[in-house]
Coordinates of C-alpha atoms and ligand atoms in Angstrom, one line a residue:
M1 CA 84.2 -8.5 -33.9
T2 CA 85.5 -7.9 -30.4
P3 CA 83.1 -8.3 -27.5
T4 CA 82.9 -4.5 -27.0
E5 CA 81.9 -4.0 -30.6
R6 CA 78.9 -6.2 -29.9
I7 CA 77.4 -3.8 -27.4
P8 CA 74.1 -2.6 -28.8
E9 CA 72.9 1.0 -29.0
P10 CA 70.7 2.3 -26.1
L11 CA 67.4 0.5 -26.4
V12 CA 64.1 -0.5 -24.8
L13 CA 63.0 -4.1 -24.9
V14 CA 59.3 -4.8 -24.7
I15 CA 58.4 -8.4 -23.7
F16 CA 54.8 -9.4 -24.5
G17 CA 53.9 -12.4 -22.3
A18 CA 55.9 -11.0 -19.4
S19 CA 54.1 -13.0 -16.7
G20 CA 54.7 -16.3 -18.6
D21 CA 57.1 -19.1 -18.0
L22 CA 59.6 -18.4 -20.8
T23 CA 60.2 -14.8 -19.5
K24 CA 61.0 -16.1 -16.1
R25 CA 63.0 -19.2 -17.0
K26 CA 64.9 -18.0 -20.1
L27 CA 64.5 -14.4 -21.1
L28 CA 65.3 -12.6 -17.9
P29 CA 68.1 -15.0 -16.9
A30 CA 69.6 -14.4 -20.3
L31 CA 69.3 -10.6 -20.0
Y32 CA 70.9 -10.8 -16.5
S33 CA 73.8 -12.9 -17.9
L34 CA 74.3 -10.3 -20.7
A35 CA 74.4 -7.6 -17.9
R36 CA 76.9 -9.6 -16.1
E37 CA 79.1 -10.0 -19.2
G38 CA 78.9 -6.2 -19.7
L39 CA 77.1 -6.7 -23.1
L40 CA 73.9 -4.7 -22.5
P41 CA 73.7 -1.2 -23.8
A42 CA 74.7 1.6 -21.4
R43 CA 71.1 2.9 -21.4
F44 CA 68.6 0.1 -21.4
A45 CA 65.2 -0.8 -20.1
V46 CA 62.8 -3.8 -20.2
V47 CA 59.0 -3.2 -20.3
G48 CA 57.1 -6.4 -19.4
F49 CA 53.6 -6.4 -21.0
A50 CA 50.9 -8.8 -19.9
R51 CA 47.3 -9.0 -19.0
K52 CA 47.8 -9.8 -15.3
A53 CA 47.6 -6.9 -12.8
M54 CA 51.0 -6.5 -11.3
T55 CA 53.2 -3.6 -10.1
S56 CA 56.7 -3.1 -11.5
Q57 CA 58.1 -4.1 -8.1
A58 CA 56.2 -7.4 -8.2
F59 CA 57.5 -8.0 -11.7
R60 CA 61.1 -7.4 -10.5
D61 CA 60.6 -9.8 -7.6
A62 CA 59.2 -12.5 -9.9
M63 CA 62.1 -12.0 -12.3
R64 CA 64.6 -12.2 -9.4
E65 CA 63.1 -15.5 -8.4
G66 CA 63.5 -16.7 -12.0
C67 CA 67.2 -15.6 -12.0
D68 CA 67.8 -17.2 -8.6
K69 CA 66.6 -20.5 -10.1
F70 CA 67.7 -20.4 -13.7
A71 CA 70.5 -17.9 -14.3
R72 CA 73.6 -19.5 -15.8
R73 CA 75.8 -18.1 -13.0
R74 CA 74.5 -18.3 -9.6
P75 CA 74.1 -16.9 -6.9
V76 CA 72.9 -13.7 -8.4
D77 CA 75.2 -10.8 -7.7
N78 CA 73.1 -8.4 -5.5
P79 CA 74.7 -5.0 -6.4
L80 CA 74.5 -6.0 -10.1
W81 CA 70.9 -7.1 -9.7
D82 CA 69.9 -3.8 -8.1
A83 CA 71.4 -1.8 -11.0
F84 CA 69.9 -4.1 -13.6
S85 CA 66.5 -4.5 -12.1
A86 CA 66.0 -0.7 -11.6
N87 CA 65.4 -0.7 -15.4
L88 CA 62.7 -3.4 -15.3
H89 CA 59.1 -2.1 -15.7
Y90 CA 55.7 -3.7 -15.9
H91 CA 52.9 -2.5 -18.1
Q92 CA 49.5 -4.1 -17.8
G93 CA 47.5 -4.4 -21.0
D94 CA 45.2 -6.4 -23.2
Y95 CA 46.8 -7.8 -26.4
A96 CA 43.6 -7.2 -28.3
D97 CA 42.9 -3.7 -27.1
P98 CA 44.3 -0.8 -29.2
A99 CA 44.1 1.5 -26.1
S100 CA 46.6 -0.6 -24.3
F101 CA 49.1 0.0 -27.1
T102 CA 48.5 3.7 -27.1
A103 CA 49.3 3.7 -23.4
L104 CA 52.4 1.6 -24.1
K105 CA 53.5 4.1 -26.7
E106 CA 53.3 6.9 -24.1
R107 CA 55.2 4.9 -21.6
L108 CA 57.9 4.1 -24.1
E109 CA 58.2 7.8 -25.1
G110 CA 58.6 8.6 -21.4
L111 CA 61.4 6.1 -21.1
D112 CA 63.0 7.5 -24.2
R113 CA 63.1 11.0 -22.6
E114 CA 64.4 9.6 -19.3
L115 CA 67.1 7.3 -20.7
H116 CA 67.8 8.9 -24.1
T117 CA 67.0 5.7 -25.9
A118 CA 66.1 7.7 -29.0
G119 CA 63.1 5.5 -29.9
N120 CA 65.2 2.4 -30.4
R121 CA 62.9 -0.5 -29.7
L122 CA 62.9 -4.3 -29.8
F123 CA 59.6 -6.1 -29.3
Y124 CA 59.5 -9.8 -28.1
L125 CA 56.4 -11.9 -28.6
S126 CA 56.5 -14.6 -26.0
T127 CA 52.8 -15.1 -25.9
P128 CA 50.4 -17.9 -27.1
P129 CA 50.4 -17.9 -30.9
S130 CA 46.7 -16.9 -31.0
T131 CA 47.7 -13.5 -29.7
Y132 CA 50.4 -12.8 -32.3
E133 CA 48.1 -11.3 -34.9
P134 CA 46.3 -8.8 -32.6
I135 CA 49.6 -7.7 -31.1
I136 CA 51.2 -7.2 -34.5
A137 CA 48.2 -5.3 -35.7
N138 CA 48.0 -3.1 -32.6
L139 CA 51.7 -2.3 -32.8
G140 CA 51.0 -1.0 -36.3
K141 CA 47.9 0.9 -35.3
A142 CA 49.7 2.6 -32.4
G143 CA 52.5 3.7 -34.8
L144 CA 55.0 1.6 -32.9
A145 CA 55.9 -0.5 -35.9
K146 CA 56.1 1.6 -39.0
R147 CA 58.4 0.5 -41.7
N148 CA 59.9 4.0 -42.1
L149 CA 60.5 4.8 -38.4
Q150 CA 64.0 5.8 -37.5
P151 CA 65.6 3.9 -35.8
L152 CA 63.8 0.8 -37.1
P153 CA 62.0 -1.2 -34.5
H154 CA 62.7 -4.9 -34.5
I155 CA 60.4 -7.8 -33.5
I156 CA 61.3 -11.3 -32.2
I157 CA 58.7 -14.0 -32.5
E158 CA 58.8 -17.1 -30.5
K159 CA 57.9 -20.5 -31.9
P160 CA 55.6 -22.0 -33.0
F161 CA 55.6 -19.9 -36.2
G162 CA 52.4 -21.3 -37.6
H163 CA 51.1 -24.8 -37.4
D164 CA 51.2 -25.6 -41.1
L165 CA 52.2 -24.0 -44.4
D166 CA 49.0 -21.9 -44.7
S167 CA 49.1 -20.5 -41.2
A168 CA 52.9 -19.7 -41.5
R169 CA 52.2 -17.8 -44.8
H170 CA 49.3 -16.0 -43.2
L171 CA 51.4 -14.9 -40.2
N172 CA 54.2 -13.8 -42.6
G173 CA 51.6 -11.7 -44.4
Q174 CA 50.3 -10.1 -41.2
L175 CA 53.9 -9.2 -40.1
K176 CA 54.7 -7.8 -43.5
K177 CA 51.8 -5.3 -43.2
V178 CA 53.7 -3.5 -40.5
F179 CA 57.4 -4.7 -40.6
R180 CA 60.0 -5.3 -43.3
E181 CA 61.6 -8.7 -43.4
S182 CA 64.9 -7.2 -42.1
Q183 CA 63.0 -6.1 -38.9
I184 CA 61.6 -9.6 -38.2
F185 CA 63.5 -12.2 -36.0
R186 CA 61.8 -15.6 -36.0
I187 CA 63.5 -17.5 -33.2
D188 CA 64.7 -21.1 -33.2
H189 CA 66.7 -21.5 -30.0
Y190 CA 68.7 -24.3 -31.6
L191 CA 70.5 -21.7 -33.7
G192 CA 71.7 -20.0 -30.5
K193 CA 73.5 -23.1 -29.3
E194 CA 77.3 -22.9 -29.6
T195 CA 77.6 -26.4 -31.2
V196 CA 75.0 -25.6 -33.8
Q197 CA 76.8 -22.3 -34.8
N198 CA 80.0 -24.3 -34.8
M199 CA 78.7 -26.4 -37.7
L200 CA 79.5 -23.4 -40.0
V201 CA 83.0 -23.1 -38.5
L202 CA 83.6 -26.8 -38.7
R203 CA 82.6 -27.0 -42.3
F204 CA 83.7 -23.7 -43.7
G205 CA 86.6 -22.7 -41.4
N206 CA 88.6 -25.9 -42.0
G207 CA 90.1 -27.3 -45.1
I208 CA 89.8 -31.0 -44.4
F209 CA 86.1 -31.7 -44.0
E210 CA 84.5 -30.0 -47.0
P211 CA 86.3 -32.1 -49.7
L212 CA 84.7 -35.2 -48.0
W213 CA 81.3 -33.7 -47.4
N214 CA 79.4 -35.2 -50.4
N215 CA 78.0 -38.3 -52.0
R216 CA 81.4 -39.6 -53.1
H217 CA 82.5 -40.1 -49.5
V218 CA 79.4 -39.9 -47.3
D219 CA 77.2 -43.0 -47.0
H220 CA 74.5 -41.4 -44.9
V221 CA 73.8 -38.9 -42.2
Q222 CA 71.9 -39.4 -38.9
I223 CA 70.5 -36.5 -36.9
T224 CA 69.1 -37.4 -33.5
A225 CA 67.4 -35.3 -30.9
M226 CA 66.3 -37.5 -28.0
E227 CA 64.9 -36.3 -24.7
A228 CA 64.4 -38.4 -21.6
I229 CA 61.6 -36.1 -20.4
G230 CA 58.0 -36.6 -21.4
V231 CA 55.5 -33.9 -22.3
E232 CA 56.0 -32.3 -18.8
G233 CA 52.5 -31.1 -18.1
R234 CA 52.1 -29.9 -21.7
G235 CA 49.8 -32.7 -22.8
G236 CA 47.2 -30.3 -24.1
Y237 CA 49.7 -28.5 -26.3
Y238 CA 51.2 -31.7 -27.5
E239 CA 47.9 -33.1 -28.5
E240 CA 47.6 -30.1 -30.9
A241 CA 51.2 -30.1 -32.0
G242 CA 52.9 -33.5 -32.0
I243 CA 56.7 -33.9 -32.2
L244 CA 56.9 -33.4 -36.0
R245 CA 55.7 -29.8 -35.5
D246 CA 57.4 -29.3 -32.1
M247 CA 60.9 -30.5 -33.0
V248 CA 61.3 -31.5 -36.6
Q249 CA 59.9 -28.5 -38.6
N250 CA 62.2 -26.1 -36.7
H251 CA 65.1 -27.6 -34.7
L252 CA 65.9 -30.7 -36.7
F253 CA 65.5 -28.9 -40.0
Q254 CA 67.9 -26.3 -38.8
L255 CA 70.5 -29.0 -37.9
L256 CA 69.7 -30.6 -41.3
S257 CA 70.1 -27.5 -43.4
L258 CA 73.4 -26.5 -41.7
T259 CA 74.7 -30.0 -42.4
G260 CA 73.6 -30.1 -46.0
M261 CA 73.9 -26.5 -47.3
E262 CA 76.5 -25.3 -49.8
P263 CA 79.2 -22.8 -48.6
P264 CA 77.7 -19.3 -48.6
S265 CA 79.3 -16.5 -50.5
S266 CA 80.0 -14.7 -47.2
M267 CA 78.9 -15.0 -43.6
E268 CA 76.4 -12.1 -44.1
S269 CA 73.0 -13.0 -42.8
N270 CA 71.2 -13.3 -46.2
A271 CA 74.0 -15.1 -47.8
V272 CA 73.9 -17.9 -45.1
R273 CA 70.1 -18.1 -45.2
D274 CA 70.0 -18.2 -49.0
E275 CA 72.0 -21.4 -48.9
K276 CA 69.9 -22.9 -46.2
V277 CA 66.7 -22.2 -48.2
K278 CA 68.3 -23.7 -51.3
F279 CA 69.0 -26.9 -49.4
L280 CA 65.5 -27.1 -48.0
R281 CA 64.1 -26.6 -51.5
S282 CA 66.2 -29.5 -52.8
L283 CA 64.6 -32.0 -50.4
R284 CA 62.8 -34.6 -52.4
P285 CA 59.0 -34.3 -51.7
I286 CA 57.5 -37.5 -50.4
P287 CA 54.5 -38.6 -52.4
Q288 CA 51.4 -38.8 -50.2
E289 CA 51.0 -42.6 -50.8
D290 CA 54.7 -43.2 -49.7
V291 CA 54.7 -41.2 -46.5
S292 CA 54.6 -44.3 -44.3
R293 CA 57.7 -45.7 -46.2
F294 CA 59.8 -42.6 -45.3
V295 CA 58.3 -41.4 -42.0
V296 CA 57.6 -43.4 -38.9
R297 CA 55.6 -42.0 -36.1
G298 CA 55.5 -43.4 -32.6
Q299 CA 54.2 -42.7 -29.1
Y300 CA 55.6 -43.7 -25.8
A301 CA 54.0 -46.4 -23.7
P302 CA 54.7 -46.8 -20.0
G303 CA 58.2 -47.8 -19.1
T304 CA 61.2 -47.2 -16.8
L305 CA 63.6 -44.3 -16.8
G306 CA 66.5 -43.9 -14.4
G307 CA 65.0 -46.8 -12.3
E308 CA 61.6 -45.1 -12.0
K309 CA 58.4 -46.2 -13.6
V310 CA 56.9 -43.5 -15.9
P311 CA 53.5 -43.4 -17.5
G312 CA 52.8 -43.7 -21.2
Y313 CA 51.8 -40.7 -23.3
R314 CA 48.1 -41.6 -23.2
Q315 CA 48.2 -41.5 -19.4
E316 CA 49.5 -38.0 -19.3
D317 CA 47.2 -35.1 -18.2
G318 CA 45.3 -33.5 -21.1
V319 CA 45.9 -36.4 -23.4
A320 CA 43.1 -38.5 -25.0
A321 CA 43.0 -42.2 -24.1
D322 CA 43.1 -43.1 -27.7
S323 CA 45.4 -40.4 -28.9
V324 CA 47.5 -41.0 -32.0
T325 CA 49.7 -37.9 -31.4
D326 CA 53.4 -38.4 -32.3
T327 CA 56.0 -38.2 -29.5
Y328 CA 58.6 -39.9 -31.8
T329 CA 59.3 -39.4 -35.4
A330 CA 61.9 -40.9 -37.7
L331 CA 62.3 -39.7 -41.3
K332 CA 64.4 -40.7 -44.3
L333 CA 65.0 -37.8 -46.6
Y334 CA 67.0 -37.2 -49.7
A335 CA 68.3 -33.9 -51.1
D336 CA 68.2 -33.9 -54.8
N337 CA 71.3 -31.9 -55.6
W338 CA 74.7 -32.7 -57.0
R339 CA 76.4 -32.9 -53.6
W340 CA 73.9 -35.2 -51.9
A341 CA 72.2 -37.2 -54.7
G342 CA 71.5 -40.7 -53.3
V343 CA 72.7 -40.0 -49.7
P344 CA 70.0 -40.7 -47.1
F345 CA 69.5 -38.3 -44.2
L346 CA 68.0 -40.2 -41.3
L347 CA 66.4 -37.9 -38.7
R348 CA 64.8 -39.0 -35.4
T349 CA 63.5 -37.3 -32.3
A350 CA 61.7 -38.6 -29.3
K351 CA 60.2 -37.6 -26.0
R352 CA 60.9 -40.2 -23.3
G353 CA 63.8 -41.7 -25.3
A354 CA 66.6 -43.6 -23.8
K355 CA 68.6 -40.5 -22.7
R356 CA 69.0 -36.8 -23.5
I357 CA 71.2 -36.6 -26.6
T358 CA 71.3 -34.4 -29.6
E359 CA 73.9 -35.2 -32.3
I360 CA 74.7 -35.1 -36.0
S361 CA 76.7 -38.1 -37.2
V362 CA 78.2 -38.2 -40.7
H363 CA 78.8 -41.9 -41.7
F364 CA 81.5 -42.3 -44.3
K365 CA 81.7 -45.0 -46.9
P366 CA 84.1 -47.9 -46.0
A367 CA 87.6 -48.0 -47.4
P368 CA 87.4 -49.2 -51.1
L369 CA 89.3 -52.4 -50.4
R370 CA 89.4 -54.6 -47.4
M371 CA 93.1 -55.1 -46.7
F372 CA 93.1 -56.3 -43.1
G373 CA 91.7 -59.4 -41.6
G374 CA 88.7 -61.3 -42.9
H375 CA 86.4 -60.7 -40.0
D376 CA 83.3 -58.8 -40.9
G377 CA 82.7 -55.7 -38.9
L378 CA 86.3 -55.3 -37.8
A379 CA 87.0 -52.2 -39.9
E380 CA 84.1 -50.0 -39.0
P381 CA 83.3 -47.2 -41.4
N382 CA 84.5 -43.8 -40.2
Q383 CA 82.0 -41.5 -38.4
L384 CA 82.2 -37.9 -37.6
V385 CA 80.0 -37.1 -34.7
I386 CA 79.0 -33.6 -33.7
Q387 CA 77.5 -33.8 -30.2
V388 CA 75.2 -30.8 -29.8
Q389 CA 74.2 -31.6 -26.2
P390 CA 75.0 -32.5 -23.5
D391 CA 78.8 -32.6 -23.2
E392 CA 79.2 -30.6 -26.4
G393 CA 82.0 -31.8 -28.7
I394 CA 83.1 -33.5 -31.9
S395 CA 84.6 -36.9 -32.3
L396 CA 86.0 -38.8 -35.2
H397 CA 85.7 -42.6 -35.1
F398 CA 88.3 -44.6 -37.0
S399 CA 90.1 -47.9 -36.9
A400 CA 93.5 -48.5 -35.4
K401 CA 95.7 -51.5 -35.0
E402 CA 95.5 -53.1 -31.6
P403 CA 99.0 -53.5 -30.2
G404 CA 100.2 -57.1 -30.5
P405 CA 101.6 -59.6 -32.9
T406 CA 98.5 -59.8 -35.1
T407 CA 96.8 -57.1 -37.1
E408 CA 93.5 -56.7 -35.3
L409 CA 91.5 -53.5 -36.0
L410 CA 89.8 -51.7 -33.2
P411 CA 87.5 -48.7 -33.4
V412 CA 89.0 -45.6 -31.6
D413 CA 88.0 -42.0 -31.2
M414 CA 89.7 -38.6 -31.7
T415 CA 87.7 -36.3 -29.5
F416 CA 87.3 -32.6 -28.9
R417 CA 85.2 -31.4 -26.0
Y418 CA 84.2 -27.7 -25.5
G419 CA 84.5 -27.9 -21.7
A420 CA 88.0 -29.4 -21.7
S421 CA 89.4 -27.3 -24.6
F422 CA 88.0 -23.9 -23.7
G423 CA 87.7 -24.2 -20.0
K424 CA 84.6 -22.1 -19.9
E425 CA 80.9 -22.7 -20.1
S426 CA 79.0 -21.8 -23.3
P427 CA 76.4 -19.0 -23.0
E428 CA 72.7 -20.0 -23.1
A429 CA 71.2 -19.9 -26.6
Y430 CA 68.8 -17.1 -25.6
E431 CA 71.8 -14.8 -24.6
R432 CA 73.3 -15.0 -28.0
L433 CA 70.0 -14.6 -29.8
I434 CA 68.6 -11.6 -27.8
L435 CA 72.0 -9.9 -28.2
D436 CA 72.0 -10.5 -32.0
A437 CA 68.5 -9.2 -32.3
M438 CA 69.4 -6.0 -30.3
L439 CA 72.3 -5.6 -32.8
G440 CA 70.0 -6.1 -35.7
D441 CA 71.9 -9.2 -36.9
S442 CA 69.4 -11.8 -38.3
T443 CA 71.9 -14.6 -39.3
L444 CA 70.8 -16.9 -36.6
F445 CA 67.0 -16.3 -37.2
T446 CA 64.7 -18.0 -39.6
R447 CA 63.8 -16.0 -42.8
D448 CA 60.2 -16.0 -44.2
D449 CA 61.1 -18.2 -47.2
E450 CA 63.0 -20.6 -44.9
V451 CA 60.1 -21.1 -42.5
E452 CA 57.8 -21.6 -45.5
A453 CA 60.1 -24.1 -47.2
S454 CA 60.3 -26.2 -44.0
W455 CA 56.5 -26.0 -43.4
A456 CA 55.9 -27.0 -47.0
F457 CA 57.8 -30.2 -46.5
I458 CA 56.2 -31.0 -43.1
T459 CA 52.7 -30.1 -44.1
N460 CA 52.8 -32.7 -46.8
I461 CA 53.5 -35.3 -44.2
L462 CA 50.8 -33.9 -41.8
T463 CA 48.3 -34.1 -44.7
A464 CA 49.1 -37.8 -45.4
W465 CA 48.7 -38.6 -41.7
K466 CA 45.4 -36.8 -41.5
K467 CA 44.1 -38.9 -44.4
Q468 CA 45.1 -42.2 -42.8
K469 CA 41.9 -43.8 -41.7
A470 CA 43.2 -46.3 -39.1
R471 CA 44.0 -44.5 -35.8
Q472 CA 47.3 -46.4 -35.4
I473 CA 50.7 -45.3 -34.2
A474 CA 53.7 -47.4 -33.3
Q475 CA 54.3 -47.7 -29.6
Y476 CA 57.7 -47.7 -27.9
T477 CA 58.6 -48.3 -24.3
A478 CA 59.4 -45.1 -22.4
G479 CA 63.2 -45.1 -21.9
S480 CA 63.9 -46.9 -25.1
W481 CA 65.4 -45.8 -28.5
G482 CA 62.0 -45.7 -30.1
P483 CA 59.8 -48.2 -32.0
Q484 CA 61.2 -51.1 -34.0
E485 CA 59.3 -49.9 -37.0
A486 CA 62.0 -47.2 -37.5
D487 CA 64.4 -49.9 -38.5
A488 CA 62.5 -50.2 -41.7
L489 CA 64.0 -46.9 -42.8
L490 CA 67.5 -48.3 -42.7
E491 CA 69.2 -49.6 -45.7
P492 CA 71.5 -52.7 -45.7
G493 CA 74.5 -52.2 -43.5
M494 CA 73.0 -49.2 -41.6
T495 CA 72.1 -49.2 -37.9
W496 CA 70.7 -46.4 -35.8
R497 CA 73.4 -45.0 -33.5
K498 CA 72.8 -45.6 -29.8
P499 CA 75.4 -43.4 -28.2
Ligands
BG6_1 C1 61.3 -26.8 -27.5 C2 60.2 -27.8 -27.6 O1 61.2 -26.0 -28.7 O2 62.5 -27.5 -27.5 C3 60.2 -28.7 -26.4 O3 58.9 -27.2 -27.6 C4 61.6 -29.4 -26.3 O4 59.3 -29.8 -26.4 C5 62.7 -28.3 -26.4 O5 61.7 -30.0 -25.0 C6 64.1 -28.9 -26.5 O6 65.1 -27.9 -26.3 P1 66.5 -28.3 -25.8 O7 67.3 -27.0 -25.9 O8 66.3 -28.7 -24.4 O9 67.0 -29.4 -26.6

């Protein structure tokens, strides 16, 4: 598809939660970038919906502030902003009040008449999860979300999509009362990241990797998502969620399924998602009594980061002094299928880790025969490292002969970096995802069965944790690579990467 073929039909985007942080930090800056790239429909409007009383002009001013701070390309271009912001509107309403939605419908019909948007609508739920149900039901009641409307309205739903398997199923049920699955876009912003999408290209657009991508050649896989930041004022939310829900169920499982899935029959959205679901379903369930052998949970204690002292999790605002909420999780998983039988997948994620790094590393088996030198550790097994962020790129680690009279093996890297190779910055994840939703392309969104398959696996772990009587959790120093207890997941010869 050429970029111009990716311009959506005229449309109105309704953002619920318009006065919230995400709208200002991510959504409006992403829309502004799309306007700048010429990728927005010719006739387009945004209606921001929230409880707060505000005029459309005050909404525009707040969004301008957001773009000034967070837009990918700054400073904001004034003439472009004027044209773009003329189409930003604000609608005050109550998420639980059907009358607010009748009024919204009238407003949207007015915009359709003015802009000839022909009833083409995309709804974006960027509100606290407790409001999802009333909003969905009220969209239905107001006739804004029928399954037989033409054109079909679409809905984007922010994370978290449920907090366990039952709540995710329930939410799917509520959505299905008014929307068809093809209208529903469950967002996971990791899928909007260029490097994550590139996993499909790396694996299925090249001939050399796929023949090695299996248990004959791969020793194990590590998937790491570390952040240097702590809970950043979200102590209250974290106490409810924990990192297993916040990062593993969604983002890490996306990285995992793109690494482990079989080649799809085509790049069509359901073909790709079928394979991801199949992979998730092949994950070996962890028996309740074995959860602590396969999953390590940790929590950051006070430490030093970038030369500054930082508090421990229990000292953060909104956190109980004896909290056992996880801010670190490491898991050892197996996929019981022909490709991966016996290959461990080691996942770990942390708040207040040593640095910000997200990567997937595929660790290959060593050469079958040691031909060079007798020193242990000289010929390091090969690793293919996909660095998701920062400094996006891919490197292959292998051994080379050090120049000189003896045959000494040294590890070297073959490296590709996005920045150096393409000379342009990658778009923000939200730009790609909002554009795809406007185009009705759901490939990079999570399907109902996919979200339920990942929750099924995670809920089993949460249940085991809940049953544990002792309120204990491994502590790690803020700014470190996590608790020592995670080493127990490693098998002989394995070490956690510390890139
Ligand atoms: C969000 C989590 O989904 O992802 C945050 O709620 C986390 O806790 C963030 O910080 C990480 O996203 P990124 O794109 O910075 O890796």
